[in-house]
Amino acid sequence: MKNGFRQSMGWVHTWGGLVVGWILYFVFLTGTLGYFDTEIDRWMKPELPLETTPLHEAITIAQQRLEQQAPGAQRWFISPATNRDNPNLRIFWEMPGTDDARGKTGNEILDSATGQPVTARATGGGQTLYRMHYALHYLPVDVAYWLVGICSMFMLVAIITGVVIHKKIFKDFFTFRPRKGQRSWLDMHNLLSVTALPFHLMITYSGLIFFAFTYMPLIIAGSYGIGRDAEERFFDELFAETENTEIIGVTAPVASLHLMAAEAESHWGKNQVRCLEIHRPGDASARVHIGSQLNSPLRASPELVFDGTTGISVGEKAAFASSPRAVRDTLLGLHEGLFASSGLRWLYFLSGLLGTTMIATGSILWTVKRRAREYQKPRGPSLGFRLVERMNLGVTLGLPIGIAGYFWANRLLPVDFSARDQWEVHVMFLLLLATLLYGALRPLLRGWNELLWAAALAYGLLPLVNALTTSRHLVHSVLQGDWLFAGFDLICLVVGACFACAAVHLRDRTYTLPQMPATRSLIAESA
Amino acid sequence: MLLAFLLTFAACTAFSLAMDRHLRQVWPGRSHSRHSIVIYRCCGILFLMTATYICAQRQGLATGLVSICGLATLSVTLLALLFSYRPRWLAHMDYLCARYLIKPAV
């Protein structure tokens, strides 16, 4: 630790960032992909049809299926395909439970053309990638939550100390000076941090809020006592439904749902119906809640409530419940970005990528700063330094390559292979491991170059793999106007091209700059 | 969204050109007078406020504020890349009538 406030902050920033940098990189990259989780889901299930059925037909089909599958249920839930988060008609039901346990639940994705459930290949899809950013993988979730929480806390500290130690935050606001070695890395790291600073702060802080109840259990214990029962009581009160009518026991058919949906549409506008929730269908006490699209970060939307048997509107439930709840929900809503339309979603994605790159450049900057000094040591660079160099290479490129492998596995593993969704993930982590090993065995700059080419090929060839294994190739998608599939292919090509450019750029640099002595491999050096 | 982006980009351009360092990247040898700095900054504030207003008007205050942060992120990133690699492109975007506002270098 050095003397002086700024120096101390610098020390915390450097070492705190380094220790958790690779996990944060993983969290940021998988989380950023989470902004397109549904789109990735769709791409990974090419069997699912493109949904075009109008709302009222979809509702009728869903109701028929629910009557058949779950008569006498406690609750039905219908999500028509009216927003990006829900590209296919989805139904969910919950049967009446006992005092001790919740009732049985079920859910299906329906083809609105036939009314039958659609089956797609088993895949983790975008949801598994998205889940990894807070639950990691291969670890018990509680451990993972804590691990990610500690890393997020370090991230928050790194952001704040980063602002403190950035002396020219305004003067260098727009500054990037390329081809100047360490200066350029620092500029790049600063630029990536400062441009998306509101995002970085928001995403890290709200990420911690997500698991506040896990990280700070004593706050609940303070008012509710210790133990599982106390916790459940707290959550029951926090998320309590305002209205909890008992089943009357008199059967009465559910009134026309699409008339209610039509009324909701006339209230909010076309395509604004997000979901229908039917409480106690078939009973005289039935209530229908219709929710509107999420149009703000509040993470809740206004609901219209109807009498389920007469279809008459009985009131409106505002999205806003209470101020403390609204503060929490707004932070979570900002984090998830479910309210974001496509333009804003891309901005979220961009900010996430900037954050990911910020972390990677930070870790690389650590080695760049120390490189000259380390290589002047009579016995060569220290083991710690070489470890960081190799980890940077292996993680920075290994994770994108692993994710590409996840997509490749989705297309190449046999569709009837029973554990295919698990193997998709295994392929991803095996590739990450392989990249780490490869990076450790090759001369450093050559390792970077070769792995950049590997990443370029992994993404560049993905549209080709897609074309060979499904009927939905790029040309077909463009002609059909299916911009989700076309977009995925195009993004892969762009990402592949970026990696290829980086590889070419790095090769030029390797030849123009004087050779670093870092040409021997990690293993050879330590031997 | 496009209009809001253009305005945000214009605002960020004005803020950056209010700095001598970036001004010279676009027009080498020029520098600011006392007045031109103020004019540039005021233009920036005006553009940014208009963009914020448009976003809030179209998307509601909550979503609008999120959008403007995202647009500013995009704009600053683009500008930093332009200044480093293609500063002359900014000279072509002569929308601030920059040439008339700035005194030539002595």
mmCIF file of N, CA, C and O in Angstrom, chain A residues 170-176 178 191 195-196 198 295-297 334 339 343-344 347-348 350-351 354, chain B residues 1 12 15-16 19 21-22 59 62-63 66-67 69-71 73-74 76-77 79-80 83-85:
data_model
loop_
_atom_site.group_PDB
_atom_site.id
_atom_site.type_symbol
_atom_site.label_atom_id
_atom_site.label_comp_id
_atom_site.label_asym_id
_atom_site.label_seq_id
_atom_site.Cartn_x
_atom_site.Cartn_y
_atom_site.Cartn_z
ATOM 1 N N PHE A 170 -12.280 14.489 -17.415
ATOM 2 C CA PHE A 170 -12.961 15.335 -18.395
ATOM 3 C C PHE A 170 -12.058 15.677 -19.571
ATOM 4 O O PHE A 170 -12.485 15.678 -20.714
ATOM 5 N N LYS A 171 -10.789 15.939 -19.257
ATOM 6 C CA LYS A 171 -9.861 16.338 -20.313
ATOM 7 C C LYS A 171 -9.681 15.200 -21.325
ATOM 8 O O LYS A 171 -9.547 15.434 -22.529
ATOM 9 N N ASP A 172 -9.647 13.981 -20.820
ATOM 10 C CA ASP A 172 -9.432 12.826 -21.705
ATOM 11 C C ASP A 172 -10.732 12.125 -22.082
ATOM 12 O O ASP A 172 -10.727 10.972 -22.490
ATOM 13 N N PHE A 173 -11.839 12.849 -21.945
ATOM 14 C CA PHE A 173 -13.143 12.217 -22.138
ATOM 15 C C PHE A 173 -13.259 11.552 -23.509
ATOM 16 O O PHE A 173 -13.836 10.483 -23.641
ATOM 17 N N PHE A 174 -12.723 12.203 -24.531
ATOM 18 C CA PHE A 174 -12.878 11.690 -25.902
ATOM 19 C C PHE A 174 -11.565 11.143 -26.453
ATOM 20 O O PHE A 174 -11.419 10.989 -27.649
ATOM 21 N N THR A 175 -10.606 10.885 -25.559
ATOM 22 C CA THR A 175 -9.249 10.649 -26.050
ATOM 23 C C THR A 175 -8.898 9.180 -26.144
ATOM 24 O O THR A 175 -9.051 8.434 -25.183
ATOM 25 N N PHE A 176 -8.452 8.796 -27.325
ATOM 26 C CA PHE A 176 -7.816 7.496 -27.482
ATOM 27 C C PHE A 176 -6.617 7.697 -28.400
ATOM 28 O O PHE A 176 -6.765 8.165 -29.524
ATOM 29 N N PRO A 178 -3.947 5.777 -30.350
ATOM 30 C CA PRO A 178 -3.542 4.422 -30.741
ATOM 31 C C PRO A 178 -2.038 4.321 -30.989
ATOM 32 O O PRO A 178 -1.358 5.322 -31.185
ATOM 33 N N LEU A 191 -11.356 5.030 -21.689
ATOM 34 C CA LEU A 191 -12.447 5.390 -22.591
ATOM 35 C C LEU A 191 -13.636 4.445 -22.412
ATOM 36 O O LEU A 191 -14.786 4.877 -22.273
ATOM 37 N N THR A 195 -17.103 6.105 -20.989
ATOM 38 C CA THR A 195 -18.243 6.280 -21.890
ATOM 39 C C THR A 195 -19.488 5.581 -21.356
ATOM 40 O O THR A 195 -20.582 6.098 -21.479
ATOM 41 N N ALA A 196 -19.303 4.402 -20.769
ATOM 42 C CA ALA A 196 -20.486 3.679 -20.298
ATOM 43 C C ALA A 196 -20.561 3.681 -18.773
ATOM 44 O O ALA A 196 -21.151 2.778 -18.180
ATOM 45 N N PRO A 198 -22.346 5.335 -16.529
ATOM 46 C CA PRO A 198 -23.663 5.169 -15.895
ATOM 47 C C PRO A 198 -24.129 3.719 -15.932
ATOM 48 O O PRO A 198 -24.664 3.202 -14.955
ATOM 49 N N ASN A 295 -43.414 -0.954 -20.140
ATOM 50 C CA ASN A 295 -42.950 0.206 -20.894
ATOM 51 C C ASN A 295 -42.003 1.090 -20.110
ATOM 52 O O ASN A 295 -41.582 2.124 -20.584
ATOM 53 N N SER A 296 -41.698 0.707 -18.888
ATOM 54 C CA SER A 296 -40.779 1.524 -18.110
ATOM 55 C C SER A 296 -39.949 0.605 -17.222
ATOM 56 O O SER A 296 -40.285 -0.567 -17.044
ATOM 57 N N PRO A 297 -38.862 1.110 -16.657
ATOM 58 C CA PRO A 297 -38.001 0.239 -15.850
ATOM 59 C C PRO A 297 -38.641 -0.215 -14.539
ATOM 60 O O PRO A 297 -37.999 -0.903 -13.768
ATOM 61 N N LEU A 334 -33.988 -1.848 -14.408
ATOM 62 C CA LEU A 334 -32.906 -1.236 -15.190
ATOM 63 C C LEU A 334 -31.855 -2.281 -15.529
ATOM 64 O O LEU A 334 -31.293 -2.288 -16.622
ATOM 65 N N PHE A 339 -37.836 -3.804 -20.466
ATOM 66 C CA PHE A 339 -38.704 -2.774 -21.030
ATOM 67 C C PHE A 339 -38.129 -2.200 -22.321
ATOM 68 O O PHE A 339 -38.793 -1.457 -23.018
ATOM 69 N N GLY A 343 -34.134 -0.667 -30.241
ATOM 70 C CA GLY A 343 -33.045 0.319 -30.280
ATOM 71 C C GLY A 343 -32.313 0.388 -28.961
ATOM 72 O O GLY A 343 -31.076 0.279 -28.896
ATOM 73 N N LEU A 344 -33.080 0.532 -27.894
ATOM 74 C CA LEU A 344 -32.480 0.643 -26.565
ATOM 75 C C LEU A 344 -31.788 -0.660 -26.170
ATOM 76 O O LEU A 344 -30.753 -0.665 -25.505
ATOM 77 N N LEU A 347 -28.430 -0.636 -27.451
ATOM 78 C CA LEU A 347 -27.571 0.243 -26.645
ATOM 79 C C LEU A 347 -27.138 -0.466 -25.364
ATOM 80 O O LEU A 347 -25.991 -0.341 -24.929
ATOM 81 N N TYR A 348 -28.056 -1.219 -24.759
ATOM 82 C CA TYR A 348 -27.722 -2.032 -23.590
ATOM 83 C C TYR A 348 -26.617 -3.019 -23.955
ATOM 84 O O TYR A 348 -25.640 -3.195 -23.222
ATOM 85 N N LEU A 350 -24.481 -2.860 -26.422
ATOM 86 C CA LEU A 350 -23.227 -2.135 -26.652
ATOM 87 C C LEU A 350 -22.556 -1.793 -25.328
ATOM 88 O O LEU A 350 -21.352 -2.024 -25.141
ATOM 89 N N SER A 351 -23.350 -1.272 -24.379
ATOM 90 C CA SER A 351 -22.778 -0.901 -23.083
ATOM 91 C C SER A 351 -22.183 -2.127 -22.396
ATOM 92 O O SER A 351 -21.114 -2.053 -21.789
ATOM 93 N N LEU A 354 -18.931 -2.924 -23.979
ATOM 94 C CA LEU A 354 -17.910 -1.972 -23.525
ATOM 95 C C LEU A 354 -17.416 -2.381 -22.139
ATOM 96 O O LEU A 354 -16.217 -2.343 -21.858
ATOM 97 N N MET B 1 -35.888 7.919 -32.266
ATOM 98 C CA MET B 1 -34.587 7.485 -31.752
ATOM 99 C C MET B 1 -33.450 8.022 -32.620
ATOM 100 O O MET B 1 -32.425 8.447 -32.111
ATOM 101 N N CYS B 12 -22.313 15.892 -28.256
ATOM 102 C CA CYS B 12 -20.996 15.394 -27.855
ATOM 103 C C CYS B 12 -19.903 15.963 -28.739
ATOM 104 O O CYS B 12 -18.801 16.266 -28.274
ATOM 105 N N PHE B 15 -19.215 19.431 -27.532
ATOM 106 C CA PHE B 15 -18.428 19.413 -26.285
ATOM 107 C C PHE B 15 -16.954 19.093 -26.572
ATOM 108 O O PHE B 15 -16.052 19.689 -25.991
ATOM 109 N N SER B 16 -16.735 18.117 -27.465
ATOM 110 C CA SER B 16 -15.347 17.728 -27.712
ATOM 111 C C SER B 16 -14.611 18.815 -28.488
ATOM 112 O O SER B 16 -13.451 19.110 -28.210
ATOM 113 N N MET B 19 -12.776 21.664 -26.914
ATOM 114 C CA MET B 19 -11.429 21.490 -26.378
ATOM 115 C C MET B 19 -10.426 21.709 -27.504
ATOM 116 O O MET B 19 -10.572 21.141 -28.591
ATOM 117 N N ARG B 21 -7.517 20.574 -27.983
ATOM 118 C CA ARG B 21 -6.838 19.372 -28.471
ATOM 119 C C ARG B 21 -7.615 18.707 -29.609
ATOM 120 O O ARG B 21 -7.060 18.367 -30.654
ATOM 121 N N HIS B 22 -8.914 18.572 -29.404
ATOM 122 C CA HIS B 22 -9.721 17.888 -30.421
ATOM 123 C C HIS B 22 -9.991 18.793 -31.609
ATOM 124 O O HIS B 22 -10.077 18.321 -32.737
ATOM 125 N N GLN B 59 -40.756 8.323 -25.040
ATOM 126 C CA GLN B 59 -40.681 7.038 -24.344
ATOM 127 C C GLN B 59 -41.071 7.144 -22.882
ATOM 128 O O GLN B 59 -40.982 6.156 -22.162
ATOM 129 N N ALA B 62 -38.843 7.901 -17.573
ATOM 130 C CA ALA B 62 -37.960 6.846 -17.068
ATOM 131 C C ALA B 62 -37.164 6.204 -18.200
ATOM 132 O O ALA B 62 -35.921 6.184 -18.186
ATOM 133 N N THR B 63 -37.868 5.695 -19.214
ATOM 134 C CA THR B 63 -37.185 5.042 -20.323
ATOM 135 C C THR B 63 -36.342 6.053 -21.108
ATOM 136 O O THR B 63 -35.252 5.734 -21.580
ATOM 137 N N VAL B 66 -32.964 6.545 -19.622
ATOM 138 C CA VAL B 66 -32.099 5.400 -19.912
ATOM 139 C C VAL B 66 -31.575 5.509 -21.339
ATOM 140 O O VAL B 66 -30.380 5.318 -21.610
ATOM 141 N N SER B 67 -32.477 5.862 -22.262
ATOM 142 C CA SER B 67 -32.092 5.968 -23.671
ATOM 143 C C SER B 67 -30.995 7.008 -23.867
ATOM 144 O O SER B 67 -30.047 6.780 -24.609
ATOM 145 N N CYS B 69 -28.758 8.075 -21.844
ATOM 146 C CA CYS B 69 -27.463 7.567 -21.360
ATOM 147 C C CYS B 69 -26.840 6.641 -22.401
ATOM 148 O O CYS B 69 -25.652 6.730 -22.723
ATOM 149 N N GLY B 70 -27.671 5.750 -22.932
ATOM 150 C CA GLY B 70 -27.171 4.812 -23.948
ATOM 151 C C GLY B 70 -26.702 5.540 -25.190
ATOM 152 O O GLY B 70 -25.650 5.222 -25.755
ATOM 153 N N LEU B 71 -27.472 6.538 -25.620
ATOM 154 C CA LEU B 71 -27.100 7.283 -26.831
ATOM 155 C C LEU B 71 -25.803 8.050 -26.611
ATOM 156 O O LEU B 71 -24.965 8.149 -27.514
ATOM 157 N N THR B 73 -23.399 7.173 -24.577
ATOM 158 C CA THR B 73 -22.341 6.160 -24.614
ATOM 159 C C THR B 73 -21.921 5.875 -26.051
ATOM 160 O O THR B 73 -20.742 5.905 -26.393
ATOM 161 N N LEU B 74 -22.932 5.636 -26.888
ATOM 162 C CA LEU B 74 -22.650 5.344 -28.297
ATOM 163 C C LEU B 74 -21.928 6.519 -28.953
ATOM 164 O O LEU B 74 -20.928 6.350 -29.660
ATOM 165 N N VAL B 76 -20.115 9.043 -27.654
ATOM 166 C CA VAL B 76 -18.745 9.306 -27.197
ATOM 167 C C VAL B 76 -17.793 8.247 -27.745
ATOM 168 O O VAL B 76 -16.683 8.552 -28.183
ATOM 169 N N THR B 77 -18.257 6.988 -27.756
ATOM 170 C CA THR B 77 -17.415 5.922 -28.303
ATOM 171 C C THR B 77 -17.095 6.195 -29.771
ATOM 172 O O THR B 77 -15.937 6.126 -30.200
ATOM 173 N N LEU B 79 -17.186 9.052 -31.363
ATOM 174 C CA LEU B 79 -16.368 10.252 -31.509
ATOM 175 C C LEU B 79 -14.911 9.969 -31.208
ATOM 176 O O LEU B 79 -14.024 10.427 -31.934
ATOM 177 N N ALA B 80 -14.681 9.195 -30.128
ATOM 178 C CA ALA B 80 -13.294 8.895 -29.766
ATOM 179 C C ALA B 80 -12.616 8.145 -30.901
ATOM 180 O O ALA B 80 -11.450 8.408 -31.232
ATOM 181 N N PHE B 83 -11.985 10.657 -33.794
ATOM 182 C CA PHE B 83 -10.861 11.546 -33.516
ATOM 183 C C PHE B 83 -9.532 10.819 -33.721
ATOM 184 O O PHE B 83 -8.560 11.403 -34.186
ATOM 185 N N SER B 84 -9.497 9.522 -33.364
ATOM 186 C CA SER B 84 -8.241 8.788 -33.474
ATOM 187 C C SER B 84 -7.931 8.384 -34.901
ATOM 188 O O SER B 84 -6.790 8.410 -35.324
ATOM 189 N N TYR B 85 -8.975 7.975 -35.630
ATOM 190 C CA TYR B 85 -8.698 7.357 -36.923
ATOM 191 C C TYR B 85 -9.152 8.184 -38.123
ATOM 192 O O TYR B 85 -8.531 8.131 -39.170
#
